[in-house]
Coordinates of C-alpha atoms in Angstrom, one line a residue:
Chain A
M1 CA 27.3 16.4 11.0
T2 CA 25.9 16.4 7.7
A3 CA 22.5 17.3 6.4
T4 CA 20.9 14.9 3.8
D5 CA 21.6 15.5 0.1
P6 CA 19.1 18.2 -1.0
H7 CA 18.1 16.4 -4.0
R8 CA 17.0 13.4 -2.0
V9 CA 15.4 15.8 0.4
V10 CA 13.2 17.1 -2.6
E11 CA 12.6 13.7 -3.9
A12 CA 11.3 12.6 -0.4
V13 CA 8.9 15.7 0.1
W14 CA 7.9 15.2 -3.7
R15 CA 7.0 11.4 -2.8
I16 CA 5.0 12.5 0.1
E17 CA 3.1 15.2 -1.6
A18 CA 2.9 14.3 -5.3
A19 CA -0.6 12.6 -5.2
Q20 CA -2.0 15.4 -3.2
L21 CA -0.5 18.0 -5.8
I22 CA -1.8 16.2 -8.8
A23 CA -5.2 15.8 -7.1
K24 CA -5.4 19.5 -6.5
L25 CA -4.2 20.5 -9.8
T26 CA -6.5 18.2 -11.6
R27 CA -9.4 20.1 -9.9
I28 CA -8.0 23.4 -11.4
V29 CA -7.2 22.2 -14.8
R30 CA -9.5 19.3 -15.3
D31 CA -6.8 17.1 -17.0
V32 CA -4.9 14.4 -15.3
G33 CA -2.0 14.6 -17.8
L34 CA -1.8 18.4 -17.8
A35 CA -1.8 18.2 -13.9
E36 CA 0.9 15.8 -13.8
E37 CA 3.1 18.0 -16.1
I38 CA 2.5 21.1 -13.9
A39 CA 3.5 19.1 -10.9
Q40 CA 6.6 17.9 -12.6
D41 CA 7.4 21.4 -13.5
T42 CA 7.1 22.4 -9.9
L43 CA 9.4 19.5 -8.8
V44 CA 12.1 20.9 -11.3
I45 CA 11.7 24.4 -9.8
A46 CA 12.3 22.9 -6.3
L47 CA 15.1 20.9 -7.6
E48 CA 16.8 23.9 -8.9
Q49 CA 16.0 26.4 -5.9
W50 CA 16.4 24.3 -2.8
P51 CA 19.9 23.2 -3.2
K52 CA 20.9 26.9 -3.6
Q53 CA 18.5 28.7 -1.2
G54 CA 18.0 25.9 1.2
V55 CA 15.0 23.8 1.7
P56 CA 11.9 25.8 2.7
R57 CA 10.6 26.1 6.2
D58 CA 7.6 24.1 5.2
P59 CA 8.3 22.3 2.0
G60 CA 4.9 20.5 1.6
P61 CA 3.0 23.7 1.5
W62 CA 5.5 25.4 -0.6
L63 CA 5.3 22.8 -3.2
M64 CA 1.6 23.1 -3.1
A65 CA 1.5 27.0 -3.4
T66 CA 4.0 27.0 -6.2
A67 CA 2.1 24.4 -8.4
K68 CA -1.1 26.0 -7.7
H69 CA 0.1 29.4 -8.9
R70 CA 1.2 27.8 -12.1
A71 CA -2.1 26.0 -12.7
I72 CA -4.1 29.2 -12.0
D73 CA -2.0 31.2 -14.3
L74 CA -2.4 28.5 -17.0
V75 CA -6.1 28.7 -16.5
R76 CA -6.3 32.5 -16.8
R77 CA -4.1 32.5 -20.0
R78 CA -6.6 30.1 -21.4
I79 CA -9.4 32.3 -20.4
R80 CA -7.8 35.5 -21.8
Y81 CA -6.9 33.4 -25.0
G82 CA -10.6 32.5 -25.4
E83 CA -11.5 36.1 -24.9
K84 CA -9.2 37.3 -27.5
L85 CA -10.5 34.5 -29.8
A86 CA -14.0 35.8 -29.1
E87 CA -12.9 39.4 -30.0
I88 CA -11.9 38.5 -33.5
G89 CA -15.0 36.4 -33.9
R90 CA -13.9 32.8 -33.6
A91 CA -15.5 30.0 -31.7
L92 CA -15.2 29.8 -27.9
E93 CA -15.5 25.8 -28.0
I94 CA -12.0 25.2 -26.6
V95 CA -12.5 27.0 -23.4
P96 CA -14.7 25.0 -20.9
V97 CA -17.3 27.4 -19.4
D98 CA -16.6 26.6 -15.8
E99 CA -12.9 27.5 -15.7
Q100 CA -13.5 30.8 -13.8
E101 CA -15.1 28.6 -11.4
A102 CA -12.3 26.3 -11.3
V103 CA -9.8 29.0 -10.4
D104 CA -12.2 30.1 -7.5
D105 CA -12.3 26.3 -6.3
A106 CA -8.6 26.3 -6.3
L107 CA -8.7 28.9 -3.4
D108 CA -10.7 26.6 -1.0
D109 CA -9.1 23.5 0.5
H110 CA -10.5 20.1 -0.4
V111 CA -7.4 18.0 -0.9
G112 CA -8.7 14.9 0.6
D113 CA -11.7 15.0 -1.5
D114 CA -9.7 15.6 -4.4
L115 CA -7.2 12.6 -3.8
L116 CA -10.2 10.4 -3.5
R117 CA -11.6 11.7 -6.8
L118 CA -8.2 11.1 -8.6
I119 CA -8.1 7.6 -7.2
F120 CA -11.5 6.9 -8.8
I121 CA -10.3 8.5 -12.2
S122 CA -7.3 6.4 -12.1
C123 CA -9.3 3.2 -11.8
H124 CA -11.9 4.5 -14.2
P125 CA -13.8 1.7 -16.2
V126 CA -13.0 3.4 -19.5
L127 CA -9.5 2.1 -19.0
S128 CA -8.2 -1.3 -19.3
T129 CA -7.1 -3.1 -16.2
E130 CA -3.3 -2.8 -17.1
A131 CA -4.0 1.1 -17.8
R132 CA -5.7 1.4 -14.4
T133 CA -2.8 -0.2 -12.5
A134 CA -0.2 1.6 -14.2
L135 CA -2.0 4.9 -14.0
T136 CA -2.8 4.4 -10.3
L137 CA 0.9 3.6 -9.4
R138 CA 2.0 6.6 -11.5
V139 CA -0.2 9.4 -10.2
V140 CA -1.6 8.1 -7.1
G141 CA 1.4 6.2 -5.8
G142 CA 3.9 8.6 -7.3
L143 CA 6.0 5.8 -8.7
S144 CA 8.2 6.3 -11.6
T145 CA 7.7 4.7 -15.0
E146 CA 10.9 2.8 -14.6
E147 CA 9.7 1.4 -11.1
I148 CA 6.5 0.3 -12.2
A149 CA 8.3 -1.3 -15.2
R150 CA 10.7 -3.1 -13.0
A151 CA 7.8 -4.2 -10.5
F152 CA 5.8 -5.7 -13.4
L153 CA 8.7 -7.1 -15.3
V154 CA 7.6 -5.1 -18.3
A155 CA 9.6 -2.8 -20.6
E156 CA 9.7 0.7 -19.5
P157 CA 8.4 2.2 -22.8
T158 CA 5.4 -0.2 -22.5
V159 CA 4.5 1.3 -19.2
G160 CA 5.1 4.6 -20.5
Q161 CA 2.8 4.2 -23.3
R162 CA 0.0 2.7 -21.2
I163 CA 0.1 5.7 -19.0
V164 CA 0.2 8.3 -21.9
R165 CA -2.6 6.3 -23.5
A166 CA -4.6 6.2 -20.3
K167 CA -4.4 9.9 -19.9
R168 CA -5.5 10.5 -23.5
T169 CA -8.4 8.3 -23.1
L170 CA -9.5 10.2 -19.9
A171 CA -9.2 13.4 -21.8
A172 CA -10.7 12.3 -24.9
K173 CA -13.7 10.6 -23.1
R174 CA -13.9 13.8 -20.9
V175 CA -14.0 11.8 -17.8
P176 CA -15.2 14.5 -15.2
F177 CA -13.2 15.3 -12.2
E178 CA -15.9 14.2 -9.7
L179 CA -17.0 11.1 -7.6
P180 CA -19.4 8.8 -9.3
P181 CA -23.0 9.5 -8.4
P182 CA -24.3 7.6 -5.3
D183 CA -26.0 4.8 -7.2
Q184 CA -22.8 4.0 -9.2
L185 CA -20.5 4.3 -6.1
A186 CA -20.4 0.8 -4.9
Q187 CA -19.6 -0.6 -8.3
R188 CA -16.9 2.0 -9.0
L189 CA -15.5 1.4 -5.6
T190 CA -15.3 -2.3 -6.4
S191 CA -13.1 -1.5 -9.4
V192 CA -10.8 0.5 -7.2
L193 CA -10.5 -2.1 -4.6
E194 CA -9.9 -4.7 -7.2
V195 CA -7.0 -2.6 -8.8
L196 CA -5.4 -2.2 -5.4
Y197 CA -5.7 -5.9 -4.5
L198 CA -4.4 -6.8 -8.2
I199 CA -1.2 -4.7 -7.6
F200 CA -0.9 -6.4 -4.0
N201 CA -1.4 -9.8 -5.4
E202 CA 1.2 -9.3 -8.2
G203 CA 3.5 -8.4 -5.6
Y204 CA 2.6 -11.2 -3.0
S205 CA 2.6 -14.2 -5.5
A206 CA 4.5 -13.1 -8.5
T207 CA 2.9 -14.7 -11.5
A208 CA 6.3 -15.0 -13.3
G209 CA 9.9 -14.5 -13.0
Q210 CA 12.7 -15.4 -10.5
D211 CA 11.0 -13.7 -7.3
W212 CA 8.6 -15.3 -5.1
M213 CA 7.2 -11.9 -4.2
R214 CA 7.9 -8.4 -5.1
P215 CA 7.5 -6.5 -1.6
D216 CA 7.6 -3.1 -3.2
L217 CA 4.3 -3.7 -4.9
C218 CA 2.8 -5.2 -1.8
R219 CA 3.9 -2.2 0.2
E220 CA 2.6 0.4 -2.2
A221 CA -0.8 -1.4 -2.5
L222 CA -1.1 -1.7 1.2
R223 CA -0.1 2.1 1.5
L224 CA -2.7 3.1 -0.9
G225 CA -5.5 0.9 0.8
R226 CA -4.6 2.8 3.9
V227 CA -4.9 6.1 2.2
L228 CA -8.3 5.0 0.8
A229 CA -9.4 3.8 4.2
G230 CA -8.7 7.3 5.5
L231 CA -10.6 8.8 2.7
M232 CA -13.6 6.5 2.9
P233 CA -13.9 5.4 6.7
D234 CA -17.4 4.2 6.4
Q235 CA -16.8 1.6 3.7
A236 CA -16.5 -1.8 5.4
E237 CA -15.0 -3.3 2.1
V238 CA -12.1 -0.8 2.3
H239 CA -11.2 -1.8 5.8
G240 CA -11.7 -5.5 4.7
L241 CA -9.1 -5.0 1.9
V242 CA -6.7 -3.1 4.2
A243 CA -7.1 -6.0 6.9
L244 CA -6.5 -8.7 4.3
M245 CA -3.4 -6.9 2.9
E246 CA -2.0 -6.1 6.4
I247 CA -2.4 -9.7 7.6
Q248 CA -0.9 -11.3 4.4
S249 CA 2.0 -8.9 4.6
S250 CA 2.6 -10.0 8.0
R251 CA 3.7 -13.3 6.7
T252 CA 6.5 -11.9 4.4
W253 CA 9.4 -12.7 6.8
A254 CA 8.2 -16.4 6.9
R255 CA 7.7 -17.0 3.3
T256 CA 11.2 -17.5 2.4
D257 CA 14.0 -19.4 3.9
G258 CA 17.7 -18.0 4.1
A259 CA 18.4 -19.4 0.7
G260 CA 15.4 -17.5 -0.9
A261 CA 13.3 -20.6 -1.4
A262 CA 9.5 -20.3 -0.9
I263 CA 7.9 -21.5 2.1
L264 CA 4.2 -22.4 1.9
L265 CA 1.7 -21.3 4.6
G266 CA 1.6 -24.7 6.5
D267 CA 5.3 -24.9 6.7
Q268 CA 5.9 -21.3 7.8
D269 CA 7.6 -20.5 11.2
R270 CA 4.7 -18.5 12.8
T271 CA 6.9 -16.8 15.2
R272 CA 8.3 -14.9 12.3
W273 CA 5.0 -13.4 11.3
D274 CA 4.9 -9.6 12.0
R275 CA 2.9 -9.0 15.1
L276 CA 2.5 -5.3 14.4
L277 CA 0.9 -5.9 11.0
I278 CA -1.4 -8.8 12.5
R279 CA -2.6 -6.3 15.1
R280 CA -3.2 -3.6 12.4
G281 CA -5.0 -6.1 10.1
L282 CA -7.2 -7.3 13.0
A283 CA -8.0 -3.8 14.0
A284 CA -9.0 -3.0 10.4
L285 CA -11.2 -6.0 10.3
A286 CA -12.9 -5.1 13.6
R287 CA -13.6 -1.6 11.9
A288 CA -15.1 -3.5 9.0
Q289 CA -17.3 -5.7 11.3
E290 CA -18.4 -2.5 13.3
I291 CA -19.6 -1.0 10.1
G292 CA -21.5 -4.1 9.4
G293 CA -23.8 -4.5 6.5
V294 CA -23.8 -7.4 3.9
L295 CA -20.3 -9.2 4.1
G296 CA -18.5 -8.4 1.0
P297 CA -15.7 -10.5 -0.7
F298 CA -12.6 -8.6 0.9
V299 CA -14.3 -8.7 4.5
L300 CA -14.7 -12.4 4.0
Q301 CA -11.2 -13.0 2.9
A302 CA -9.8 -10.8 5.7
E303 CA -11.9 -13.0 8.1
I304 CA -10.1 -16.1 6.4
A305 CA -6.8 -14.5 6.8
A306 CA -7.5 -13.7 10.5
C307 CA -8.2 -17.4 11.2
H308 CA -4.8 -18.2 10.1
A309 CA -3.2 -15.2 11.9
R310 CA -5.0 -16.3 15.2
A311 CA -3.8 -19.8 14.9
R312 CA -0.5 -21.0 16.7
S313 CA -0.2 -23.8 14.0
T314 CA -1.7 -25.4 11.1
Q315 CA -3.3 -28.0 13.4
E316 CA -4.8 -25.4 15.6
T317 CA -6.4 -23.5 12.7
D318 CA -10.1 -23.2 12.7
W319 CA -10.6 -25.1 9.3
S320 CA -14.2 -25.6 9.8
R321 CA -14.7 -21.8 9.9
I322 CA -12.5 -21.2 7.1
A323 CA -14.3 -23.9 5.0
A324 CA -17.7 -22.1 6.1
L325 CA -16.2 -18.8 5.1
Y326 CA -15.1 -20.0 1.6
L327 CA -18.6 -21.4 1.1
V328 CA -20.1 -17.8 1.8
L329 CA -17.3 -16.2 -0.5
S330 CA -18.4 -18.6 -3.3
H331 CA -21.9 -17.3 -3.1
V332 CA -20.8 -13.6 -2.8
W333 CA -18.1 -13.7 -5.4
P334 CA -18.0 -17.1 -7.3
S335 CA -14.7 -18.0 -8.3
P336 CA -13.1 -21.3 -8.9
V337 CA -9.9 -20.3 -7.2
A338 CA -12.1 -19.7 -4.0
E339 CA -13.6 -23.1 -4.5
L340 CA -10.4 -24.6 -4.7
N341 CA -9.2 -23.0 -1.5
R342 CA -12.4 -24.5 0.1
A343 CA -11.3 -27.9 -1.1
V344 CA -8.0 -27.4 1.0
A345 CA -10.0 -26.1 4.0
V346 CA -12.5 -29.0 3.7
G347 CA -9.7 -31.3 3.3
M348 CA -8.4 -30.1 6.5
A349 CA -11.6 -30.0 8.6
Q350 CA -13.3 -33.2 7.4
G351 CA -10.8 -35.2 5.5
A352 CA -8.5 -35.5 2.3
A353 CA -11.3 -37.4 0.6
E354 CA -13.9 -34.9 1.1
G355 CA -11.4 -32.1 0.0
L356 CA -10.3 -34.0 -3.2
A357 CA -14.0 -34.4 -4.1
I358 CA -14.3 -30.6 -4.3
A359 CA -11.0 -30.3 -6.1
D360 CA -12.0 -32.9 -8.6
R361 CA -15.2 -30.9 -9.4
V362 CA -13.0 -27.8 -10.0
Q363 CA -10.8 -29.8 -12.4
A364 CA -13.9 -31.2 -14.3
S365 CA -15.2 -27.6 -14.8
G366 CA -12.0 -26.9 -16.7
A367 CA -11.9 -23.3 -15.5
L368 CA -8.4 -23.7 -14.0
D369 CA -6.7 -25.9 -16.4
Q370 CA -3.6 -23.5 -16.6
Y371 CA -3.4 -22.9 -12.9
P372 CA -0.6 -24.6 -11.4
L373 CA -2.2 -24.7 -7.8
L374 CA -4.9 -26.9 -9.0
P375 CA -2.7 -29.9 -9.6
A376 CA -0.8 -29.0 -6.6
V377 CA -3.8 -29.0 -4.3
R378 CA -4.9 -32.4 -5.7
A379 CA -1.3 -33.7 -5.4
D380 CA -1.3 -32.9 -1.8
L381 CA -4.8 -34.4 -1.0
L382 CA -3.9 -37.6 -3.1
A383 CA -0.8 -38.1 -1.1
K384 CA -2.7 -37.9 2.1
L385 CA -4.9 -40.6 0.8
G386 CA -1.8 -42.7 0.2
R387 CA -2.2 -42.5 -3.7
T388 CA 1.6 -41.6 -4.2
T389 CA 1.9 -42.3 -7.9
E390 CA -1.0 -39.9 -8.9
S391 CA 0.2 -37.5 -6.4
R392 CA 3.8 -37.3 -8.1
Q393 CA 2.2 -36.8 -11.4
E394 CA 0.2 -33.8 -10.1
Y395 CA 3.1 -32.3 -8.7
V396 CA 5.0 -32.6 -12.0
R397 CA 2.1 -30.9 -13.8
A398 CA 2.1 -28.1 -11.3
A399 CA 5.8 -27.6 -11.8
A400 CA 5.4 -27.4 -15.7
L401 CA 2.3 -25.0 -15.4
T402 CA 4.0 -22.4 -13.2
R403 CA 6.0 -19.5 -14.5
N404 CA 7.4 -18.6 -11.2
A405 CA 10.8 -20.1 -10.7
K406 CA 10.7 -20.4 -6.9
E407 CA 7.2 -22.0 -6.9
R408 CA 8.5 -24.5 -9.7
E409 CA 11.4 -25.5 -7.2
I410 CA 8.7 -26.3 -4.3
F411 CA 6.6 -28.4 -6.7
Q412 CA 9.7 -30.2 -8.1
A413 CA 11.0 -31.1 -4.7
K414 CA 7.6 -32.2 -3.5
A415 CA 7.5 -34.4 -6.7
E416 CA 10.8 -36.1 -5.9
S417 CA 10.2 -36.7 -2.1
C418 CA 6.5 -37.2 -2.7
A419 CA 6.0 -37.9 0.9
P420 CA 4.4 -34.7 1.8
T421 CA 3.4 -34.1 5.3
E422 CA 0.9 -31.8 7.0
S423 CA 1.4 -29.1 4.5
A424 CA -1.8 -29.2 2.4
A425 CA -2.9 -26.0 4.1
G426 CA -0.1 -23.9 2.5
L427 CA -0.8 -24.7 -1.2
A428 CA -3.8 -22.7 -2.0
V429 CA -4.8 -20.6 1.1
D430 CA -1.9 -18.3 1.1
V431 CA -2.3 -17.0 -2.5
G432 CA -6.0 -15.7 -2.1
P433 CA -8.8 -16.3 -4.5
Chain B
M1 CA 11.2 0.4 4.6
R2 CA 10.2 0.6 8.4
Y3 CA 11.9 3.2 10.5
L4 CA 11.7 3.8 14.4
V5 CA 11.9 7.3 15.4
I6 CA 12.7 7.8 19.1
L7 CA 12.1 11.5 20.6
K8 CA 14.4 12.6 23.4
A9 CA 13.8 16.0 24.9
A10 CA 14.4 18.3 27.7
Q11 CA 10.8 19.7 28.3
P12 CA 10.3 23.1 29.7
D13 CA 8.3 23.1 33.0
G14 CA 4.7 22.9 32.7
P15 CA 2.3 21.3 30.2
P16 CA 2.8 21.4 26.4
P17 CA 0.9 24.2 24.7
A18 CA -2.6 23.2 23.5
E19 CA -1.8 24.5 19.9
L20 CA 1.2 22.1 19.9
M21 CA -1.0 19.1 20.9
E22 CA -3.4 20.1 18.3
A23 CA -1.0 20.3 15.5
I24 CA 0.8 17.1 16.6
A25 CA -2.6 15.4 16.4
K26 CA -3.1 16.8 12.8
L27 CA 0.3 15.8 11.7
G28 CA -0.3 12.3 13.1
M29 CA -3.6 12.2 11.0
D30 CA -1.7 13.3 7.9
A31 CA 0.7 10.7 8.4
T32 CA -2.0 8.0 9.1
N33 CA -3.9 9.1 6.0
A34 CA -0.8 9.0 4.0
G35 CA -0.6 5.3 5.0
V36 CA 2.9 5.7 6.6
M37 CA 2.3 5.6 10.2
L38 CA 2.3 2.0 11.7
D39 CA 2.4 2.6 15.3
M40 CA 3.3 5.4 17.9
G41 CA 3.1 5.9 21.6
G42 CA 4.3 8.2 24.4
L43 CA 6.8 6.8 26.9
A44 CA 6.6 7.5 30.7
P45 CA 9.3 9.4 32.5
T46 CA 12.3 7.4 33.3
A47 CA 11.3 7.4 37.0
N48 CA 9.2 4.4 35.8
S49 CA 12.1 2.8 33.7
A50 CA 14.6 0.2 34.4
R51 CA 17.9 -0.7 32.9
I52 CA 19.5 -4.1 32.8
A53 CA 23.2 -4.2 32.1
V54 CA 25.7 -7.1 31.7
T55 CA 29.1 -5.9 33.0
A56 CA 32.1 -8.1 33.8
G57 CA 29.9 -11.3 33.9
A58 CA 27.4 -9.6 36.2
V59 CA 23.7 -8.8 35.4
N60 CA 22.7 -5.7 37.2
V61 CA 19.2 -4.0 37.3
V62 CA 19.0 -0.3 37.9
D63 CA 15.6 1.4 38.3
G64 CA 15.1 5.1 37.1
P65 CA 15.0 7.9 37.0
F66 CA 18.3 8.3 35.0
A67 CA 20.5 11.4 35.3
E68 CA 20.6 12.5 31.6
A69 CA 19.2 16.1 30.9
K70 CA 17.0 14.5 28.1
E71 CA 14.2 12.0 28.5
L72 CA 12.7 9.6 26.1
I73 CA 9.5 11.2 25.2
S74 CA 7.8 9.0 22.6
Y75 CA 8.3 6.8 19.4
V76 CA 6.7 6.5 16.2
V77 CA 7.1 3.6 13.7
Y78 CA 6.8 4.8 9.9
D79 CA 6.5 2.7 6.8
V80 CA 8.1 4.8 4.0
R81 CA 10.1 4.4 0.7
S82 CA 13.4 6.0 1.7
K83 CA 15.3 7.4 4.9
E84 CA 14.7 10.9 3.6
E85 CA 10.8 10.4 3.8
A86 CA 11.2 9.2 7.4
V87 CA 13.5 12.2 8.0
E88 CA 10.8 14.5 6.5
W89 CA 8.1 13.1 8.6
A90 CA 10.0 13.4 11.8
G91 CA 11.4 16.8 10.7
R92 CA 7.8 18.1 10.5
F93 CA 7.1 16.8 14.0
M94 CA 10.2 18.6 15.3
R95 CA 9.5 21.9 13.5
L96 CA 6.2 22.0 15.3
H97 CA 7.9 21.9 18.6
R98 CA 10.3 24.6 17.5
D99 CA 7.5 26.7 16.3
L100 CA 4.9 26.1 19.1
W101 CA 6.8 25.3 22.4
Q102 CA 9.2 28.4 23.6
G103 CA 12.4 27.0 25.0
W104 CA 11.9 23.3 24.0
E105 CA 14.9 21.3 22.9
G106 CA 15.3 17.9 21.7
E107 CA 16.3 15.4 19.2
A108 CA 14.8 12.6 17.1
E109 CA 16.7 9.6 16.2
V110 CA 15.6 7.9 13.1
S111 CA 16.7 4.3 12.7
R112 CA 16.1 1.9 10.0
V113 CA 14.3 -1.5 11.1
F114 CA 15.6 -4.2 9.0
G115 CA 13.0 -5.9 6.9
P116 CA 12.9 -9.1 4.6
E117 CA 14.3 -7.1 1.8
D118 CA 17.6 -6.8 3.8
F119 CA 18.1 -10.6 4.0
A120 CA 17.2 -11.2 0.3
P121 CA 19.6 -13.8 -1.0
Q122 CA 22.0 -12.5 -3.6
G123 CA 21.9 -13.0 -7.1

C-alpha cells in the first residue's frame, strides 16, 4: 500500500491547473510572461511543501489561492512603488492606471473567460505561426519546452527562444488581455482553430522524421479543442474541428502495422477504428449541425471524415458525397490539397479518368510541386488506368519528395510492386487539406 | 493515455444527498471542459448482472445479485497525460463522497487502457 510519489502528484495537479492559473494570473498582472513566472513560483512552493506537509485537501484551489496572493502582492508593491515615485516627483508612467481595478477583479471568479482570453492571446496575429504554436502548447497546454521541442523535432533552445520572444512581443505590443471585439471575433477564432489543427496535423501526418505520427501532439490538440468547445459552445466551427480531430484520432490504431509500417486509409482494418472516438466525433458534428449557419471548412472536413467513419469499407464509402463536400470546401476554402483530395473522391465515384483529369489540373497549376501526395495520387489513378510505367515513375517521385521515412517506405513498396489494388482512397483523404 | 476508473461502494441506505449529486455534476463538467473525460456511466445494481465463468471445462452463467459487500456503481473513462492525473481526477470524485455523504465507503480502481503507444515497435 503506497501513495504515489508526492512530486508526481504535484506535477499532475499542476498539469490540470496550470492553464487556469496562468489565465487568472494574466488577468491580474496583465502580462503572460510574468503570470507564467508567478505560476512557476507557486509550483516550486508546492514542490517544497507538499512532500513535507502532505498534499492539501483540495490541491487545485490551494494552488490557485497561493498564486493569486503572490500576484496581488506584486501588483500592490508596484502601486506602492508608483506612489513613492510620485512622492519624490517622478513620472508615473510605469504603473498602469487600472491596476487597483485588476486587484479587485482578482477577487471575482472568471476562470473560464480568462482561459478563453489566454487562448486568444496565445494565438494572436502579432505572433508568427511558429510562435503561436509554441506559446499555445506552453501556456495553455502546459507542456514543457523540452516536450514541445521533442514533438516538433526542434532543438530545445529554439523552442525556448520562440516562447520568450513571443511573450516579449505580446508585452511590447501591449496586447490587451481581452477577447477581440465582436466584429473581429470570427477572424481571430479562425486563427485559433488553425493553430490547433496545425498542431494536430503535425502529429497526425508528421512531415519529417522516422515517425509516421506523433500521438502526443494529436492528443494535446484534441484536448485543447475540447477545452475550446466547452468555452465557446455556440460556435459551429469549434465543434467541427473537434469532430474532425476525434474522428481522425479514431484511426490511430489502424494506421500502423505490427512492425510500425504505415497503412493508408483504404487499406486499414476498420474494426481497429476506435468506436468511442467515432461516437464522440459524430456527436460533436451533430452539435455543429444543430448550431447551423454557413458551413465552415472544419465542419465540412468533419462531414468528410464522418463519411469514412460510417462506411464499413472503402467500397461502401459514399464517394459521391465526399466529392461533393470537397467541391463545397474548395469554394469556402480554396486549397490545392483539397482539390487533390477531390480528385481521389471523384476517381472513386466516377472513375479513374475523371479523377486523373482533376489531379492533372492541380499538377499543371504548379502549386503542389513539392507535395509528395500529388505524384502518389496520380500514380494510383494511372495504375488503375493500366498505365503502369507512368505509375511507377510517379511513385518514385513521391518517395523522393517525402521527408517522412515511413511514408517513403510505402511509396517505394508501391513503386516496386506497382500493381496497386483498391487503395487509391487512402492516399490523400486521410491527410486532410 | 486512457484510464478506466471503476467505482465500487457500499452505499448507505437512502438516496445520495442532493449536494453530492450537484458537486459530482460540477466535477464532471470540469473534467469535460478540461478535455479529459471521454465517457462515463452509472451501473445498475448487480441484481441485473450476470457472470459467466469457465471452470474445469464448463461454461456457467450465474445471475446476480452477488454476495459482495460492495456494488459496482459507475465507470469513467479519462484521457490524460499520466497515471497521477487520472488518480487526481478520481481522487477529487472520492473526496466529494467523503465530504458530502456521511457513512459512505468505497473504492475506485484506476486502470490504464492500452493504447497504440504501448505497441509501438522498438527502435
